[in-house]
Tab-separated table of C-alpha atoms and ligand atoms in Angstrom:
chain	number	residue	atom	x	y	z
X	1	UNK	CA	2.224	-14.205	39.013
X	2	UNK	CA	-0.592	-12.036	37.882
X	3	UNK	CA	-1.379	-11.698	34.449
X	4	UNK	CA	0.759	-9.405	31.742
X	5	UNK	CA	-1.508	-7.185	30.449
X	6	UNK	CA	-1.037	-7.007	26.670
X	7	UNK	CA	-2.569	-4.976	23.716
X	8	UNK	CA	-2.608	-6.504	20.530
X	9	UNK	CA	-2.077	-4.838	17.664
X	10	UNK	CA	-2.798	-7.128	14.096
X	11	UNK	CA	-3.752	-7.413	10.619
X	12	UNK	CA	-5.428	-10.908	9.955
X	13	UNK	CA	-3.872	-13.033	8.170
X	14	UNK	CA	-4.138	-16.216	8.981
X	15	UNK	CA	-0.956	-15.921	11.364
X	16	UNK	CA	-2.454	-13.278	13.123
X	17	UNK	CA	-5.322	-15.467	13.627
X	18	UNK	CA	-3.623	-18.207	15.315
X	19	UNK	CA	-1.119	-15.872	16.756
X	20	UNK	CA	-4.544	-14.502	18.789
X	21	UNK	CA	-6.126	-18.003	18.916
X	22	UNK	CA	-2.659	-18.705	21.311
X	23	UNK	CA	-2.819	-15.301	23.439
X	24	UNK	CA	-6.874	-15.898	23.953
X	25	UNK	CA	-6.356	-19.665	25.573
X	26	UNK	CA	-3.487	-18.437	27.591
X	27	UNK	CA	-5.513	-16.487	30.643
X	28	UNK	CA	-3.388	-17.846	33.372
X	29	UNK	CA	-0.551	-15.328	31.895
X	30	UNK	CA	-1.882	-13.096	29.472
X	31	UNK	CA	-4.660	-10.261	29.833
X	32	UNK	CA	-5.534	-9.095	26.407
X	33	UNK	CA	-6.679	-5.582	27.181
X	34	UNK	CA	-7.893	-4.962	23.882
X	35	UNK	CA	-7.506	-5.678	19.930
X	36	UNK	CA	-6.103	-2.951	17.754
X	37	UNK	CA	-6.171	-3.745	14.004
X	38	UNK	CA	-4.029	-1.990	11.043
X	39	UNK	CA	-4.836	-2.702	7.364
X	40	UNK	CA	-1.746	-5.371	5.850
X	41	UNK	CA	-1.968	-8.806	4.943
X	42	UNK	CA	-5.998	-7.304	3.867
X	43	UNK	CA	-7.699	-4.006	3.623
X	44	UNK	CA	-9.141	-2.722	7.398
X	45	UNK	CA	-12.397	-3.625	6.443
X	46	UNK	CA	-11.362	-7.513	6.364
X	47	UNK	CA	-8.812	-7.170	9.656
X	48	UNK	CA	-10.844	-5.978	12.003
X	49	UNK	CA	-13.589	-7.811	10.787
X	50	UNK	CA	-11.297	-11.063	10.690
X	51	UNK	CA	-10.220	-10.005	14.321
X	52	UNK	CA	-13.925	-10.046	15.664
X	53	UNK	CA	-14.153	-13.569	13.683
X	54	UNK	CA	-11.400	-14.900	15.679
X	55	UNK	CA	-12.429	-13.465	19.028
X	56	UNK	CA	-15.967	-15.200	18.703
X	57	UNK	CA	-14.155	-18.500	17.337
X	58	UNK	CA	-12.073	-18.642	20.690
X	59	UNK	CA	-15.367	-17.720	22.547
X	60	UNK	CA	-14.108	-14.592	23.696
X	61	UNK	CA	-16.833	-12.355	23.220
X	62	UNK	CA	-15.813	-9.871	25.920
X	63	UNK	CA	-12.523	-8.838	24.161
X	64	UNK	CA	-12.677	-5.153	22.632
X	65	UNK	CA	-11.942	-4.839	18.898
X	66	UNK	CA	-11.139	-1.470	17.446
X	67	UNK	CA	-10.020	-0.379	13.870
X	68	UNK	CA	-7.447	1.813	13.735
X	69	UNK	CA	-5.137	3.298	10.460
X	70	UNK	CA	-6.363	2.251	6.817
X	71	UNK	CA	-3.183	2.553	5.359
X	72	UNK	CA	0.647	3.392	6.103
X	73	UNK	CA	2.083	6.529	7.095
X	74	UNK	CA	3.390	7.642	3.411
X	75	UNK	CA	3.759	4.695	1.341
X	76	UNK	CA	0.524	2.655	-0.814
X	77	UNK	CA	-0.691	-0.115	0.903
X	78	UNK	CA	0.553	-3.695	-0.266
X	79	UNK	CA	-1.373	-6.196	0.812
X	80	UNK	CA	-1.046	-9.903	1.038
X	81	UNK	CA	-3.998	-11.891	-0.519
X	82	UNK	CA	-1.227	-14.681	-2.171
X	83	UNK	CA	-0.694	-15.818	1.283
X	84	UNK	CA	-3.910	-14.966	3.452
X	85	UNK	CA	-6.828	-15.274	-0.091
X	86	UNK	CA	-9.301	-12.889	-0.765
X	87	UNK	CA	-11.109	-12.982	2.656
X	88	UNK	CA	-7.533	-12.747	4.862
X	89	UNK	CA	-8.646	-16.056	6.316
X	90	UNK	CA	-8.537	-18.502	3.105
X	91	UNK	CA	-9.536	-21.971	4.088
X	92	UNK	CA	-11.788	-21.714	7.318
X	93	UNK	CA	-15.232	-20.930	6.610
X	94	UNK	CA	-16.008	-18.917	9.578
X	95	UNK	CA	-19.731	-17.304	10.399
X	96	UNK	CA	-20.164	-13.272	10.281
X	97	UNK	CA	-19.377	-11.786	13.774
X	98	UNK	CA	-22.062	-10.655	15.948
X	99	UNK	CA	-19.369	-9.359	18.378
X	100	UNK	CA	-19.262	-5.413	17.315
X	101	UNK	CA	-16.700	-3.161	16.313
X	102	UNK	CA	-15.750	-0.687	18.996
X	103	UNK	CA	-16.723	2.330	18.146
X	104	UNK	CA	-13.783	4.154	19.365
X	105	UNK	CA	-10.244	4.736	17.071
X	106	UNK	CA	-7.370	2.117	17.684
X	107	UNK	CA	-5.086	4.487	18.301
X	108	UNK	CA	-7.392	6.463	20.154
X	109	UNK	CA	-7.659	3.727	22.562
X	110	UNK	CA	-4.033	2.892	22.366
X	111	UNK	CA	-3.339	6.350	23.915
X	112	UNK	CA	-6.303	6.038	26.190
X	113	UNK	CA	-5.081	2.902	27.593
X	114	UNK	CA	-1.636	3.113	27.910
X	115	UNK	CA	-2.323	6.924	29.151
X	116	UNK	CA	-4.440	5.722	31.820
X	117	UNK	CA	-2.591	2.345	32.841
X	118	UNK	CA	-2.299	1.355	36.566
X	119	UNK	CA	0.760	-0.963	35.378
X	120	UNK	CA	2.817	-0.952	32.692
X	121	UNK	CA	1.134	-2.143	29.264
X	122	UNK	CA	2.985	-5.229	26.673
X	123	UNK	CA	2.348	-4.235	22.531
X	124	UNK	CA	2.327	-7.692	20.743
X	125	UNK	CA	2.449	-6.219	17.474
X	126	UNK	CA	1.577	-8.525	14.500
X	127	UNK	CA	1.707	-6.519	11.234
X	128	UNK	CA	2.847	-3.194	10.026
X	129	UNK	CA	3.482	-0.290	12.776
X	130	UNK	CA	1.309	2.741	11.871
X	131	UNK	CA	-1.295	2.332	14.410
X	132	UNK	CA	1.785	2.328	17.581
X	133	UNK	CA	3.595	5.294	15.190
X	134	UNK	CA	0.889	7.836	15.106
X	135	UNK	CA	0.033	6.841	19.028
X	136	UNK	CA	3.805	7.572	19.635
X	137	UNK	CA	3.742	10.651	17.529
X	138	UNK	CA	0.716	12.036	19.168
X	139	UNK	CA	2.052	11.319	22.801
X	140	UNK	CA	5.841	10.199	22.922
X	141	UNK	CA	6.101	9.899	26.578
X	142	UNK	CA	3.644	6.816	25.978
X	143	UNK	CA	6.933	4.823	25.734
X	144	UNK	CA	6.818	5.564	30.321
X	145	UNK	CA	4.100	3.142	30.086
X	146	UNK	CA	4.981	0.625	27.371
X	147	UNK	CA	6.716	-2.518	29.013
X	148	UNK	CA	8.107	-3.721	25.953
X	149	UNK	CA	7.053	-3.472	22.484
X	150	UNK	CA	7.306	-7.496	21.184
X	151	UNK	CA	7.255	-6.680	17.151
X	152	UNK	CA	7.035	-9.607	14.690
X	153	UNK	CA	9.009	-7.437	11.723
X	154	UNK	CA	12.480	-7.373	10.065
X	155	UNK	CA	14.583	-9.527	8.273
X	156	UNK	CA	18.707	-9.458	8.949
X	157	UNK	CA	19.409	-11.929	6.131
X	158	UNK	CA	16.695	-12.293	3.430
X	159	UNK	CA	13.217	-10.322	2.811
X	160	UNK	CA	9.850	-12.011	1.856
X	161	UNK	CA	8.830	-8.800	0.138
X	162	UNK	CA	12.019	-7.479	-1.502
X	163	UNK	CA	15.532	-9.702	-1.085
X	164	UNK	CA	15.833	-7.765	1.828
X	165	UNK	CA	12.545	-6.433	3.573
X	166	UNK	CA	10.362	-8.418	5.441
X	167	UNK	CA	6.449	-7.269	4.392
X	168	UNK	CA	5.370	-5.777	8.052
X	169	UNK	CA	8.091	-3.396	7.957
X	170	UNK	CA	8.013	-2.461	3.806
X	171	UNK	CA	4.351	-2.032	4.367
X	172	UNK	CA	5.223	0.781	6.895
X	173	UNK	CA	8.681	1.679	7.277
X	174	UNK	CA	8.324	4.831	8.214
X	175	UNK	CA	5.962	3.870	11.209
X	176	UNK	CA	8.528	1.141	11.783
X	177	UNK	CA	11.625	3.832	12.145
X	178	UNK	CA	9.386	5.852	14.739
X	179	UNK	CA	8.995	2.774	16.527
X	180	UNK	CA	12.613	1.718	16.338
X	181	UNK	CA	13.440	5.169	17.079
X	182	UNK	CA	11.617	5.549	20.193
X	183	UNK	CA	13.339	4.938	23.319
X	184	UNK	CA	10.733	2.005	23.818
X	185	UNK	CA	12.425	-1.366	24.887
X	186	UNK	CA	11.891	-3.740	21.720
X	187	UNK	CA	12.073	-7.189	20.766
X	188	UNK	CA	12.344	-7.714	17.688
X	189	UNK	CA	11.375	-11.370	16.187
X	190	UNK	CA	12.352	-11.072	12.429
X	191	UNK	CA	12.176	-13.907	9.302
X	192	UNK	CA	15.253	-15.378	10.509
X	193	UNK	CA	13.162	-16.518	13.755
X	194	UNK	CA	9.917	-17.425	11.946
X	195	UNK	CA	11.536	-19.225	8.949
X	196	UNK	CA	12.657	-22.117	12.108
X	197	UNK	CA	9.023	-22.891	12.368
X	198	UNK	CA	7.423	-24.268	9.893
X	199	UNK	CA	3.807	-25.947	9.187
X	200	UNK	CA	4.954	-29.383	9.055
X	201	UNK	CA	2.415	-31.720	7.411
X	202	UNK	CA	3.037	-33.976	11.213
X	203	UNK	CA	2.353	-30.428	13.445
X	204	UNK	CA	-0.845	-29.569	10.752
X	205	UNK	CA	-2.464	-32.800	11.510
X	206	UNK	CA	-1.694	-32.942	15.262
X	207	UNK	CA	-3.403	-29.385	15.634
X	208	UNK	CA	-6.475	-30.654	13.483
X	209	UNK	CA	-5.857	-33.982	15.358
X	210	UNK	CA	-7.684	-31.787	18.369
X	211	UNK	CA	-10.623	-32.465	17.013
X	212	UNK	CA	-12.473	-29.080	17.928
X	213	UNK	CA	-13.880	-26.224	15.585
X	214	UNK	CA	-10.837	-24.009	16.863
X	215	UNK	CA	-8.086	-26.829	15.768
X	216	UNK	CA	-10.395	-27.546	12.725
X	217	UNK	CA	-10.294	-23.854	11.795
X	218	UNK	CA	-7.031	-23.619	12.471
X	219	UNK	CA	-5.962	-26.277	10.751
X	220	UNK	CA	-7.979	-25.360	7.753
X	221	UNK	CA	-6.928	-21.857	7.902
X	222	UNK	CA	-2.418	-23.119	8.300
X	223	UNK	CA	-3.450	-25.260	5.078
X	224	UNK	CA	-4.231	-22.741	2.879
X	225	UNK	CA	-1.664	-20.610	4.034
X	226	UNK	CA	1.257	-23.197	3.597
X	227	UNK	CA	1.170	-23.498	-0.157
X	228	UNK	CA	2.414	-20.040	-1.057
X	229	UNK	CA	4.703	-20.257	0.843
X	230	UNK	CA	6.113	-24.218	0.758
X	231	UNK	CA	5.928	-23.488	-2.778
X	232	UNK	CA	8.131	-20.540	-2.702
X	233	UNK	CA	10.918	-21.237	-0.527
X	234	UNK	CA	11.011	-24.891	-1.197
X	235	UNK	CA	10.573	-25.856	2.838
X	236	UNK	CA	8.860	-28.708	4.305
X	237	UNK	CA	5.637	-25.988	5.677
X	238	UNK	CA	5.434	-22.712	6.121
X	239	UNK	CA	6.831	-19.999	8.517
X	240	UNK	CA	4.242	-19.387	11.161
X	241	UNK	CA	5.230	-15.508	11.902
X	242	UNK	CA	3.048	-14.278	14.262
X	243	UNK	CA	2.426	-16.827	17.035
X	244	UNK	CA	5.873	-16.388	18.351
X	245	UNK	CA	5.690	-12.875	19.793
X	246	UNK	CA	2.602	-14.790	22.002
X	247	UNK	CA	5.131	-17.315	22.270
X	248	UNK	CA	7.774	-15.130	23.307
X	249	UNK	CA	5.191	-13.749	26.038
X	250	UNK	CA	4.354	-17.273	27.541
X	251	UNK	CA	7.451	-18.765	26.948
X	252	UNK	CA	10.767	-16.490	26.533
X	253	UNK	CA	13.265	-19.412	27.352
X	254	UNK	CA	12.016	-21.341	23.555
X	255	UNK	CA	14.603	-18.397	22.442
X	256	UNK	CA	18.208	-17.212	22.019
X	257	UNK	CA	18.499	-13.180	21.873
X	258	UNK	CA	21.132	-10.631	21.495
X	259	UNK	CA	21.272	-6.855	21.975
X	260	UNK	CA	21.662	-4.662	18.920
X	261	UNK	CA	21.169	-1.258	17.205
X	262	UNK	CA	18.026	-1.752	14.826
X	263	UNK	CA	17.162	1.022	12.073
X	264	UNK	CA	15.292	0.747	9.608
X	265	UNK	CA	16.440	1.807	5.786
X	266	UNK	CA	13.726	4.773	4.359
X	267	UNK	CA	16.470	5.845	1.709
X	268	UNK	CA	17.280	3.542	-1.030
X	269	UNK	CA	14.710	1.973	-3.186
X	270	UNK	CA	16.572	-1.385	-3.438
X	271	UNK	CA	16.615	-1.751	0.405
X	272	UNK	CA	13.374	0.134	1.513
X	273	UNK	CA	12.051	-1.246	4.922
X	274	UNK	CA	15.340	-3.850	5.817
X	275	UNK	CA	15.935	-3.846	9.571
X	276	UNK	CA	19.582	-2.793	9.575
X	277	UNK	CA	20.511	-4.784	12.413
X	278	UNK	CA	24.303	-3.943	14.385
X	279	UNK	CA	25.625	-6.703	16.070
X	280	UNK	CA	29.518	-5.665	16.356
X	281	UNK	CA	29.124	-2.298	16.797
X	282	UNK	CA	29.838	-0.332	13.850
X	283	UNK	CA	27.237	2.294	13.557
X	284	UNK	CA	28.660	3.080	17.165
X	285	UNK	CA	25.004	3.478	18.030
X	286	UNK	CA	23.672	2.107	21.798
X	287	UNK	CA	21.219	-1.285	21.412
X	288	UNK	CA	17.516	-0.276	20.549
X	289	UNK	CA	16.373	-3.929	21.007
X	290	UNK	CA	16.209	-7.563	21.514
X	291	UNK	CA	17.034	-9.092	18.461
X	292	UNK	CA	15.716	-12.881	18.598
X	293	UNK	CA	18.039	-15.585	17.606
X	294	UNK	CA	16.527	-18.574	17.567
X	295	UNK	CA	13.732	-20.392	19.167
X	296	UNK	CA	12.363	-23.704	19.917
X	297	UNK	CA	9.865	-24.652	17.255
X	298	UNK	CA	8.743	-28.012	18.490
X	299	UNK	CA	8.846	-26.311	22.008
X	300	UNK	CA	6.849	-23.448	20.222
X	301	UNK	CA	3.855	-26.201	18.270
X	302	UNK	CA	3.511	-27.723	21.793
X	303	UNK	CA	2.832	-24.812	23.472
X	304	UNK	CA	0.462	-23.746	20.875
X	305	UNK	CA	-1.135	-26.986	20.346
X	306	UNK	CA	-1.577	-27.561	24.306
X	307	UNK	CA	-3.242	-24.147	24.465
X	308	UNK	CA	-5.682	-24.343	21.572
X	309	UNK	CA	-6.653	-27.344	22.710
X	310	UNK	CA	-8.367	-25.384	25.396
X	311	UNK	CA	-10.481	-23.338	23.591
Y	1	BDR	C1	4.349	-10.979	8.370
Y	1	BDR	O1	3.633	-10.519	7.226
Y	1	BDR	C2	2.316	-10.965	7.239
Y	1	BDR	O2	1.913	-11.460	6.003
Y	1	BDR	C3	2.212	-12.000	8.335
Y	1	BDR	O3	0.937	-11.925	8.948
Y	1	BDR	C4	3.318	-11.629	9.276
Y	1	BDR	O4	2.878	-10.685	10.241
Y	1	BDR	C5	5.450	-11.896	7.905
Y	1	BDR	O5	6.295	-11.224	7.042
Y	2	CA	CA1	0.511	-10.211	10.585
């Protein structure tokens, strides 16, 4: 099979980073037609420059990198620096890239490239959604040339931000409703997915166990990142979000899935940004997406570590 091509659309975060690190080894199935980033986990100065950092650390210099919004639609930016550090990429000491920003907008070049695609176009989206809302809102019938839209966002039981809103989709939920909302086919890969795979201390030391700068990085990078969170929820490592929308891309059988109505709550302040997911029904509203189950996580490290390897 020829390659899918994907764009994808990030804030790193050290997630992000290995959630690109994944989708930059896999060439055999994945054609990464460009790099949009969104300000989230850090300010856009530090994603898009942490997106050209990671490019040039998997040696892919001729991937595009474009900026795109510098904050949500209506709400402040949060950002994330108790998880990611001051830099967005705590614990690797990576060099300055010499790969350049593109000049052009991300969402410019969303629109562009979905506008002009010869086949239909896969959005791994890795952070909060204004950079795929404002390219909706500017050109809804976009969603003709969108494959699927493979969001890492949402949380049906418990929130990471609020008790109940996971941080891509509080960041944004406004952009996140015009996603939801637009008559794209979504996946949706919420908390409940990415809290069944965890940094163990074993996976850490096999992917540093590869013994290259990229598993080095990586590892560095996962190490840093753990203790927020290992100390927080009290689990053995911590969630790795991002890498399994790549995963889901490469791999969709690691999963379990079910069709639901998603929307997203804009009204109360307790609730702001929870995907209100409808599995029996009762909103008597027609499925909007893929809502992931569960997945494979040693199935999912595997897969990540055999591919990283290759870089
Ligand atoms: C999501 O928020 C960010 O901090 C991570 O990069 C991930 O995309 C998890 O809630
Ligand atoms: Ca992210």
């Amino acid at each position: 099979m020829a390659p899918r091509p994907i764009i994808i659309d990030c804030d790193p975060g050290v997630d992000d980073a290995i959630a690109l690190l994944l989708a930059l080894a896999s060439t055999n199935e994945l054609t990464v037609l460009g790099v949009t980033t969104v300000a989230g986990n850090a300010p856009l100065s530090l994603t898009q420059k942490n997106a050209r950092k990671i490019c040039q650390l998997a040696g892919r210099l001729d991937v595009n990198v474009y900026a795109g919004c510098p904050r949500p639609l209506l709400q402040p930016l949060v950002t994330a620096e108790h998880v990611h550090g001051e830099t967005g990429l705590q614990g690797a000491d990576l060099p300055e890239p010499t790969l350049a920003l593109q000049p052009q907008h991300g969402v410019s070049f969303l629109i562009d490239a979905l506008t002009q695609a010869a086949e239909k176009i896969t959005l791994a989206t890795l952070g909060p959604l204004t950079n795929i809302a404002v390219a909706l809102i500017q050109q809804p019938q976009l969603i003709e040339n969108i494959e699927e839209i493979v969001v890492m966002g949402g949380a049906i039981t418990h929130g990471n931000v609020t008790p109940s809103a996971e941080f891509n989709i509080y960041v944004d939920p406004h952009a996140a409703q015009v996603v939801m909302g637009s008559g794209a086919p979504i996946t949706l890969i919420s908390l409940d997915v990415t809290h069944q795979v965890l940094t163990t201390t074993e996976r850490l030391a096999a992917i540093r166990a590869l013994g290259s700068p990229v598993g080095q990085a990586a590892a560095d990078m996962l190490a840093y990142y753990g203790t927020e969170d290992v100390d927080r929820y009290g689990l053995p490592g911590a969630p790795l979000h991002d890498p399994c929308v790549i995963a889901y891309l490469l791999q969709p059988t690691l999963y379990s899935h079910r069709q639901a109505y998603v929307e997203v709550d804009l009204a109360s302040p307790l609730t702001l940004g929870r995907t209100v997911v409808d599995f029996w029904g009762g909103s008597g509203r027609p499925a909007n997406a893929k809502v992931m189950l569960t997945i494979d996580a040693n199935g999912l490290y595997q897969l990540l570590i055999d591919r990283i390897g290759k870089l």
